[in-house]
Amino acid sequence: MRSTFLAALAVATAAAGEPAKQERELMHTTVTVVIADPLPDAGLAKAFDAAFAVFADIDESMNEWKSGSALGLINAQAGGDPVPAPPNLCAVIKLSLDGAKRTNGLFDPTWAALRGLWKFGDGEAHAVPSDDEVKRVCALIDYRKVALAVDPKKKDGSCTVRLETPGMKLGLGGVVKGWGVDRAAAALRALKVKNFFIQAGGDLYFGGKNGGRPWRAGIRDPRGPPEKSFALLEVQDRAFSTSGDYEHFFVENGVRYHHIIDPRTCRPAPASRSVTVLAKSGTEAEFLTKAAFIAGGNDGIALAERLGATAVIVDANNEVHLSRALAPRIELSPPSP
């Protein structure tokens, strides 16, 4: 049986003769690993443990929700002295800043200062913040005010990080799950696992094939029920990331306010309903998904392609925009109005 995987949703179960699957709760999301190689039980257990260990390490050092994590300490010291950071955290911050530069700030890892301004969580009182509140917090959003320094005498990849302004915060949620997917894929390949699938929230990586053919991935219909997809495409050895305005949102006076914030305005980005990016790495797919969502439509497609990726965008008017390179391997149906 060939399973279809719906981005940002749970995946199909495994039975005899089908891929083996495990799920664990890490990084405030469900992490899923599926292995399609015919491995013995001991080999499967070793492979699953290696993949999940990557995400457990990330959860410990890069979780901005944990005050004692290395990232939490950097945020707590904003406006003060540089803070030492371990190699993995340095690598992800460097990739985040690079993504911000390459997208001209459409992706910005200092978005985390906005936490608490827009309340999209379950049980929170939803309200549109005042213009003054938005302006005050928006002054803290600027990736160019993050200083990362590497001591040339140290060869382990560690660094120091300083946030220039008190109140600034780094949030790596816009890239760290994709980085984790990349590292988990590398861990599986180091164990000679060739055919696999990894998902952490809306970030996925499809390695090799499933049953001798490319994996099939579905893109969620942004206005349909959660289990409905409007596009199916074949994916092989590519990362796959989807962001949509349906994930966390509220509606006030007929306007949908969602969690994908334009760092230039510090307000929900209005150009798109859903964006899916396919790239060589999960890190690139994740930051490009956010940036292409903000750019929207043909501009978002052009941005993804300029940086070596492909994309599918449902814009605010429910029109579908598609990288030409995807046309031969995608099945489209009109998304729900």
GROMACS .gro file of C-alpha atoms in nm:
model
  337
    1MET     CA    1   0.000   0.000   0.000
    2ARG     CA    2   0.126   0.350  -0.080
    3SER     CA    3   0.044   0.595   0.195
    4THR     CA    4  -0.036   0.959   0.130
    5PHE     CA    5   0.100   1.198   0.390
    6LEU     CA    6  -0.093   1.516   0.464
    7ALA     CA    7   0.135   1.801   0.563
    8ALA     CA    8   0.105   1.911   0.926
    9LEU     CA    9  -0.120   1.616   1.011
   10ALA     CA   10  -0.075   1.267   1.153
   11VAL     CA   11   0.039   1.006   0.905
   12ALA     CA   12  -0.085   0.660   0.815
   13THR     CA   13  -0.023   0.366   1.048
   14ALA     CA   14   0.212   0.083   0.962
   15ALA     CA   15   0.123  -0.285   0.943
   16ALA     CA   16   0.302  -0.599   0.827
   17GLY     CA   17   0.481  -0.526   0.503
   18GLU     CA   18   0.427  -0.152   0.542
   19PRO     CA   19   0.662   0.117   0.673
   20ALA     CA   20   0.729   0.113   1.048
   21LYS     CA   21   0.624   0.425   1.238
   22GLN     CA   22   0.685   0.584   1.577
   23GLU     CA   23   0.562   0.913   1.726
   24ARG     CA   24   0.685   1.108   2.026
   25GLU     CA   25   0.588   1.443   2.178
   26LEU     CA   26   0.885   1.678   2.157
   27MET     CA   27   0.936   2.051   2.094
   28HIS     CA   28   0.568   2.123   2.168
   29THR     CA   29   0.462   1.912   1.870
   30THR     CA   30   0.425   1.553   1.755
   31VAL     CA   31   0.740   1.422   1.591
   32THR     CA   32   0.681   1.129   1.355
   33VAL     CA   33   0.940   0.899   1.201
   34VAL     CA   34   0.848   0.640   0.937
   35ILE     CA   35   1.102   0.389   0.807
   36ALA     CA   36   1.028   0.204   0.484
   37ASP     CA   37   1.345  -0.009   0.478
   38PRO     CA   38   1.294  -0.376   0.580
   39LEU     CA   39   1.503  -0.365   0.899
   40PRO     CA   40   1.510  -0.618   1.184
   41ASP     CA   41   1.350  -0.509   1.511
   42ALA     CA   42   1.686  -0.420   1.666
   43GLY     CA   43   1.782  -0.211   1.365
   44LEU     CA   44   1.449  -0.030   1.370
   45ALA     CA   45   1.481   0.048   1.741
   46LYS     CA   46   1.832   0.189   1.690
   47ALA     CA   47   1.720   0.402   1.396
   48PHE     CA   48   1.415   0.542   1.574
   49ASP     CA   49   1.619   0.624   1.885
   50ALA     CA   50   1.885   0.803   1.677
   51ALA     CA   51   1.627   1.018   1.499
   52PHE     CA   52   1.432   1.112   1.811
   53ALA     CA   53   1.752   1.188   2.006
   54VAL     CA   54   1.810   1.481   1.770
   55PHE     CA   55   1.479   1.641   1.866
   56ALA     CA   56   1.527   1.570   2.237
   57ASP     CA   57   1.859   1.758   2.226
   58ILE     CA   58   1.697   2.051   2.049
   59ASP     CA   59   1.418   2.059   2.305
   60GLU     CA   60   1.674   2.090   2.582
   61SER     CA   61   1.897   2.366   2.441
   62MET     CA   62   1.687   2.565   2.193
   63ASN     CA   63   1.345   2.583   2.352
   64GLU     CA   64   1.266   2.950   2.414
   65TRP     CA   65   0.984   2.840   2.643
   66LYS     CA   66   1.238   2.700   2.892
   67SER     CA   67   1.393   2.978   3.098
   68GLY     CA   68   1.696   2.766   3.183
   69SER     CA   69   1.774   2.665   2.827
   70ALA     CA   70   2.070   2.822   2.649
   71LEU     CA   71   1.833   3.020   2.429
   72GLY     CA   72   1.632   3.131   2.731
   73LEU     CA   73   1.949   3.267   2.891
   74ILE     CA   74   2.033   3.467   2.578
   75ASN     CA   75   1.687   3.622   2.579
   76ALA     CA   76   1.703   3.701   2.951
   77GLN     CA   77   2.031   3.888   2.899
   78ALA     CA   78   1.904   4.109   2.611
   79GLY     CA   79   2.070   4.449   2.625
   80GLY     CA   80   2.347   4.312   2.846
   81ASP     CA   81   2.668   4.122   2.795
   82PRO     CA   82   2.721   3.849   2.533
   83VAL     CA   83   2.608   3.503   2.645
   84PRO     CA   84   2.805   3.184   2.569
   85ALA     CA   85   2.612   2.939   2.354
   86PRO     CA   86   2.674   2.571   2.267
   87PRO     CA   87   2.769   2.468   1.912
   88ASN     CA   88   2.429   2.343   1.797
   89LEU     CA   89   2.253   2.659   1.913
   90CYS     CA   90   2.520   2.873   1.744
   91ALA     CA   91   2.467   2.683   1.420
   92VAL     CA   92   2.090   2.735   1.424
   93ILE     CA   93   2.114   3.105   1.515
   94LYS     CA   94   2.365   3.154   1.234
   95LEU     CA   95   2.133   2.978   0.987
   96SER     CA   96   1.841   3.191   1.110
   97LEU     CA   97   2.032   3.515   1.061
   98ASP     CA   98   2.143   3.395   0.719
   99GLY     CA   99   1.781   3.319   0.629
  100ALA     CA  100   1.681   3.668   0.741
  101LYS     CA  101   1.946   3.825   0.519
  102ARG     CA  102   1.857   3.610   0.218
  103THR     CA  103   1.489   3.702   0.246
  104ASN     CA  104   1.557   4.071   0.316
  105GLY     CA  105   1.400   4.042   0.658
  106LEU     CA  106   1.073   3.874   0.556
  107PHE     CA  107   1.190   3.599   0.788
  108ASP     CA  108   1.320   3.742   1.115
  109PRO     CA  109   1.419   3.529   1.416
  110THR     CA  110   1.368   3.821   1.656
  111TRP     CA  111   0.991   3.782   1.611
  112ALA     CA  112   0.971   3.630   1.960
  113ALA     CA  113   0.943   3.975   2.123
  114LEU     CA  114   0.588   3.973   1.983
  115ARG     CA  115   0.486   3.686   2.204
  116GLY     CA  116   0.197   3.799   2.421
  117LEU     CA  117   0.104   4.087   2.191
  118TRP     CA  118  -0.108   3.874   1.959
  119LYS     CA  119  -0.290   3.603   2.152
  120PHE     CA  120  -0.378   3.308   1.931
  121GLY     CA  121  -0.353   3.024   2.183
  122ASP     CA  122  -0.638   2.816   2.314
  123GLY     CA  123  -0.787   2.968   2.627
  124GLU     CA  124  -0.637   3.312   2.561
  125ALA     CA  125  -0.856   3.620   2.534
  126HIS     CA  126  -0.834   3.714   2.167
  127ALA     CA  127  -0.810   4.086   2.097
  128VAL     CA  128  -0.646   4.308   1.837
  129PRO     CA  129  -0.370   4.511   2.008
  130SER     CA  130  -0.368   4.887   1.983
  131ASP     CA  131  -0.151   5.069   1.731
  132ASP     CA  132   0.064   5.200   2.016
  133GLU     CA  133   0.121   4.850   2.153
  134VAL     CA  134   0.219   4.720   1.810
  135LYS     CA  135   0.455   5.012   1.751
  136ARG     CA  136   0.623   4.969   2.090
  137VAL     CA  137   0.694   4.599   2.044
  138CYS     CA  138   0.775   4.626   1.674
  139ALA     CA  139   1.075   4.843   1.761
  140LEU     CA  140   1.232   4.529   1.908
  141ILE     CA  141   1.211   4.326   1.586
  142ASP     CA  142   1.537   4.353   1.393
  143TYR     CA  143   1.768   4.061   1.318
  144ARG     CA  144   2.048   4.309   1.245
  145LYS     CA  145   2.069   4.379   1.618
  146VAL     CA  146   2.180   4.024   1.695
  147ALA     CA  147   2.557   3.988   1.738
  148LEU     CA  148   2.700   3.637   1.704
  149ALA     CA  149   3.073   3.607   1.766
  150VAL     CA  150   3.296   3.302   1.730
  151ASP     CA  151   3.623   3.280   1.920
  152PRO     CA  152   3.882   3.179   1.656
  153LYS     CA  153   4.078   3.001   1.929
  154LYS     CA  154   3.790   2.760   1.985
  155LYS     CA  155   3.734   2.490   1.727
  156ASP     CA  156   3.416   2.333   1.869
  157GLY     CA  157   3.166   2.568   1.701
  158SER     CA  158   3.062   2.745   2.021
  159CYS     CA  159   2.999   3.118   2.019
  160THR     CA  160   2.864   3.413   2.213
  161VAL     CA  161   2.536   3.584   2.131
  162ARG     CA  162   2.421   3.932   2.229
  163LEU     CA  163   2.083   4.094   2.170
  164GLU     CA  164   2.142   4.466   2.142
  165THR     CA  165   1.821   4.602   2.297
  166PRO     CA  166   1.652   4.511   2.627
  167GLY     CA  167   1.329   4.326   2.556
  168MET     CA  168   1.454   4.164   2.235
  169LYS     CA  169   1.403   3.789   2.206
  170LEU     CA  170   1.518   3.522   1.967
  171GLY     CA  171   1.260   3.264   1.866
  172LEU     CA  172   1.390   2.975   1.663
  173GLY     CA  173   1.053   2.812   1.602
  174GLY     CA  174   1.067   2.942   1.245
  175VAL     CA  175   1.370   2.728   1.161
  176VAL     CA  176   1.464   2.483   1.435
  177LYS     CA  177   1.214   2.209   1.349
  178GLY     CA  178   1.340   2.211   0.992
  179TRP     CA  179   1.698   2.193   1.120
  180GLY     CA  180   1.597   1.904   1.342
  181VAL     CA  181   1.442   1.722   1.047
  182ASP     CA  182   1.771   1.767   0.858
  183ARG     CA  183   1.977   1.632   1.147
  184ALA     CA  184   1.742   1.339   1.201
  185ALA     CA  185   1.762   1.254   0.831
  186ALA     CA  186   2.142   1.261   0.855
  187ALA     CA  187   2.128   1.033   1.161
  188LEU     CA  188   1.917   0.779   0.973
  189ARG     CA  189   2.143   0.789   0.669
  190ALA     CA  190   2.446   0.733   0.894
  191LEU     CA  191   2.279   0.405   0.991
  192LYS     CA  192   2.233   0.318   0.621
  193VAL     CA  193   1.857   0.385   0.630
  194LYS     CA  194   1.768   0.499   0.278
  195ASN     CA  195   1.387   0.518   0.266
  196PHE     CA  196   1.217   0.717   0.540
  197PHE     CA  197   0.987   1.003   0.630
  198ILE     CA  198   1.025   1.251   0.917
  199GLN     CA  199   0.768   1.505   1.035
  200ALA     CA  200   0.792   1.769   1.308
  201GLY     CA  201   0.477   1.981   1.300
  202GLY     CA  202   0.449   2.127   0.951
  203ASP     CA  203   0.808   2.038   0.859
  204LEU     CA  204   0.876   1.715   0.675
  205TYR     CA  205   1.154   1.531   0.497
  206PHE     CA  206   1.098   1.249   0.249
  207GLY     CA  207   1.405   1.029   0.202
  208GLY     CA  208   1.428   0.782  -0.082
  209LYS     CA  209   1.111   0.601  -0.183
  210ASN     CA  210   0.808   0.422  -0.040
  211GLY     CA  211   0.737   0.087  -0.198
  212GLY     CA  212   0.968   0.158  -0.489
  213ARG     CA  213   0.801   0.485  -0.586
  214PRO     CA  214   0.833   0.844  -0.463
  215TRP     CA  215   0.644   0.935  -0.148
  216ARG     CA  216   0.310   1.106  -0.199
  217ALA     CA  217   0.240   1.417   0.008
  218GLY     CA  218  -0.084   1.608   0.045
  219ILE     CA  219  -0.118   1.981   0.103
  220ARG     CA  220  -0.401   2.072   0.335
  221ASP     CA  221  -0.693   2.269   0.194
  222PRO     CA  222  -0.667   2.596   0.394
  223ARG     CA  223  -1.044   2.641   0.418
  224GLY     CA  224  -1.145   2.275   0.415
  225PRO     CA  225  -1.170   2.025   0.702
  226PRO     CA  226  -0.833   1.924   0.852
  227GLU     CA  227  -0.821   1.592   0.670
  228LYS     CA  228  -0.886   1.740   0.324
  229SER     CA  229  -0.605   1.816   0.078
  230PHE     CA  230  -0.629   2.023  -0.239
  231ALA     CA  231  -0.298   1.905  -0.387
  232LEU     CA  232  -0.107   1.578  -0.404
  233LEU     CA  233   0.251   1.561  -0.520
  234GLU     CA  234   0.535   1.314  -0.541
  235VAL     CA  235   0.838   1.391  -0.325
  236GLN     CA  236   1.177   1.221  -0.308
  237ASP     CA  237   1.483   1.336  -0.113
  238ARG     CA  238   1.331   1.675  -0.044
  239ALA     CA  239   1.219   1.874   0.258
  240PHE     CA  240   0.857   1.988   0.260
  241SER     CA  241   0.723   2.267   0.480
  242THR     CA  242   0.372   2.411   0.499
  243SER     CA  243   0.244   2.721   0.681
  244GLY     CA  244  -0.119   2.827   0.683
  245ASP     CA  245  -0.342   3.092   0.833
  246TYR     CA  246  -0.569   2.815   0.966
  247GLU     CA  247  -0.328   2.689   1.232
  248HIS     CA  248  -0.371   2.957   1.501
  249PHE     CA  249  -0.612   3.241   1.441
  250PHE     CA  250  -0.916   3.434   1.557
  251VAL     CA  251  -1.176   3.638   1.371
  252GLU     CA  252  -1.280   3.985   1.483
  253ASN     CA  253  -1.524   4.206   1.292
  254GLY     CA  254  -1.502   3.971   0.997
  255VAL     CA  255  -1.121   3.989   0.975
  256ARG     CA  256  -0.903   3.680   1.024
  257TYR     CA  257  -0.599   3.747   1.245
  258HIS     CA  258  -0.346   3.463   1.233
  259HIS     CA  259  -0.006   3.375   1.375
  260ILE     CA  260   0.214   3.433   1.068
  261ILE     CA  261   0.334   3.785   1.140
  262ASP     CA  262   0.500   4.019   0.892
  263PRO     CA  263   0.807   4.143   1.085
  264ARG     CA  264   0.796   4.473   0.897
  265THR     CA  265   0.450   4.563   1.031
  266CYS     CA  266   0.422   4.324   1.327
  267ARG     CA  267   0.073   4.237   1.207
  268PRO     CA  268  -0.063   3.918   1.049
  269ALA     CA  269   0.056   3.889   0.689
  270PRO     CA  270  -0.248   3.938   0.460
  271ALA     CA  271  -0.120   3.805   0.125
  272SER     CA  272  -0.167   3.429   0.164
  273ARG     CA  273  -0.381   3.150   0.303
  274SER     CA  274  -0.128   2.869   0.267
  275VAL     CA  275   0.227   2.820   0.143
  276THR     CA  276   0.418   2.497   0.086
  277VAL     CA  277   0.788   2.501  -0.002
  278LEU     CA  278   1.001   2.210  -0.123
  279ALA     CA  279   1.375   2.251  -0.074
  280LYS     CA  280   1.691   2.047  -0.036
  281SER     CA  281   1.696   2.107   0.340
  282GLY     CA  282   1.430   2.140   0.607
  283THR     CA  283   1.600   2.453   0.737
  284GLU     CA  284   1.561   2.632   0.404
  285ALA     CA  285   1.210   2.500   0.347
  286GLU     CA  286   1.099   2.632   0.685
  287PHE     CA  287   1.228   2.988   0.665
  288LEU     CA  288   1.127   3.017   0.299
  289THR     CA  289   0.775   2.906   0.382
  290LYS     CA  290   0.736   3.196   0.624
  291ALA     CA  291   0.897   3.447   0.386
  292ALA     CA  292   0.698   3.331   0.082
  293PHE     CA  293   0.376   3.348   0.284
  294ILE     CA  294   0.445   3.713   0.361
  295ALA     CA  295   0.546   3.795   0.002
  296GLY     CA  296   0.244   3.608  -0.137
  297GLY     CA  297   0.139   3.501  -0.486
  298ASN     CA  298   0.386   3.531  -0.771
  299ASP     CA  299   0.628   3.728  -0.553
  300GLY     CA  300   0.641   3.438  -0.308
  301ILE     CA  301   0.700   3.188  -0.588
  302ALA     CA  302   0.979   3.406  -0.729
  303LEU     CA  303   1.143   3.434  -0.386
  304ALA     CA  304   1.142   3.057  -0.334
  305GLU     CA  305   1.278   2.991  -0.682
  306ARG     CA  306   1.549   3.257  -0.648
  307LEU     CA  307   1.678   3.068  -0.346
  308GLY     CA  308   1.670   2.728  -0.517
  309ALA     CA  309   1.334   2.597  -0.395
  310THR     CA  310   0.986   2.539  -0.539
  311ALA     CA  311   0.653   2.643  -0.391
  312VAL     CA  312   0.275   2.612  -0.397
  313ILE     CA  313   0.086   2.919  -0.272
  314VAL     CA  314  -0.283   2.975  -0.210
  315ASP     CA  315  -0.316   3.352  -0.199
  316ALA     CA  316  -0.566   3.562  -0.005
  317ASN     CA  317  -0.806   3.550  -0.302
  318ASN     CA  318  -0.791   3.167  -0.306
  319GLU     CA  319  -0.590   3.156  -0.629
  320VAL     CA  320  -0.324   2.885  -0.655
  321HIS     CA  321   0.029   2.983  -0.763
  322LEU     CA  322   0.272   2.709  -0.856
  323SER     CA  323   0.638   2.673  -0.945
  324ARG     CA  324   0.653   2.551  -1.303
  325ALA     CA  325   0.894   2.272  -1.209
  326LEU     CA  326   0.624   2.109  -0.992
  327ALA     CA  327   0.363   2.085  -1.268
  328PRO     CA  328   0.457   1.733  -1.392
  329ARG     CA  329   0.426   1.575  -1.047
  330ILE     CA  330   0.134   1.748  -0.878
  331GLU     CA  331  -0.239   1.683  -0.881
  332LEU     CA  332  -0.447   1.993  -0.806
  333SER     CA  333  -0.812   2.048  -0.723
  334PRO     CA  334  -0.971   2.386  -0.641
  335PRO     CA  335  -0.928   2.474  -0.273
  336SER     CA  336  -1.243   2.542  -0.072
  337PRO     CA  337  -1.365   2.904  -0.090
   0.00000   0.00000   0.00000
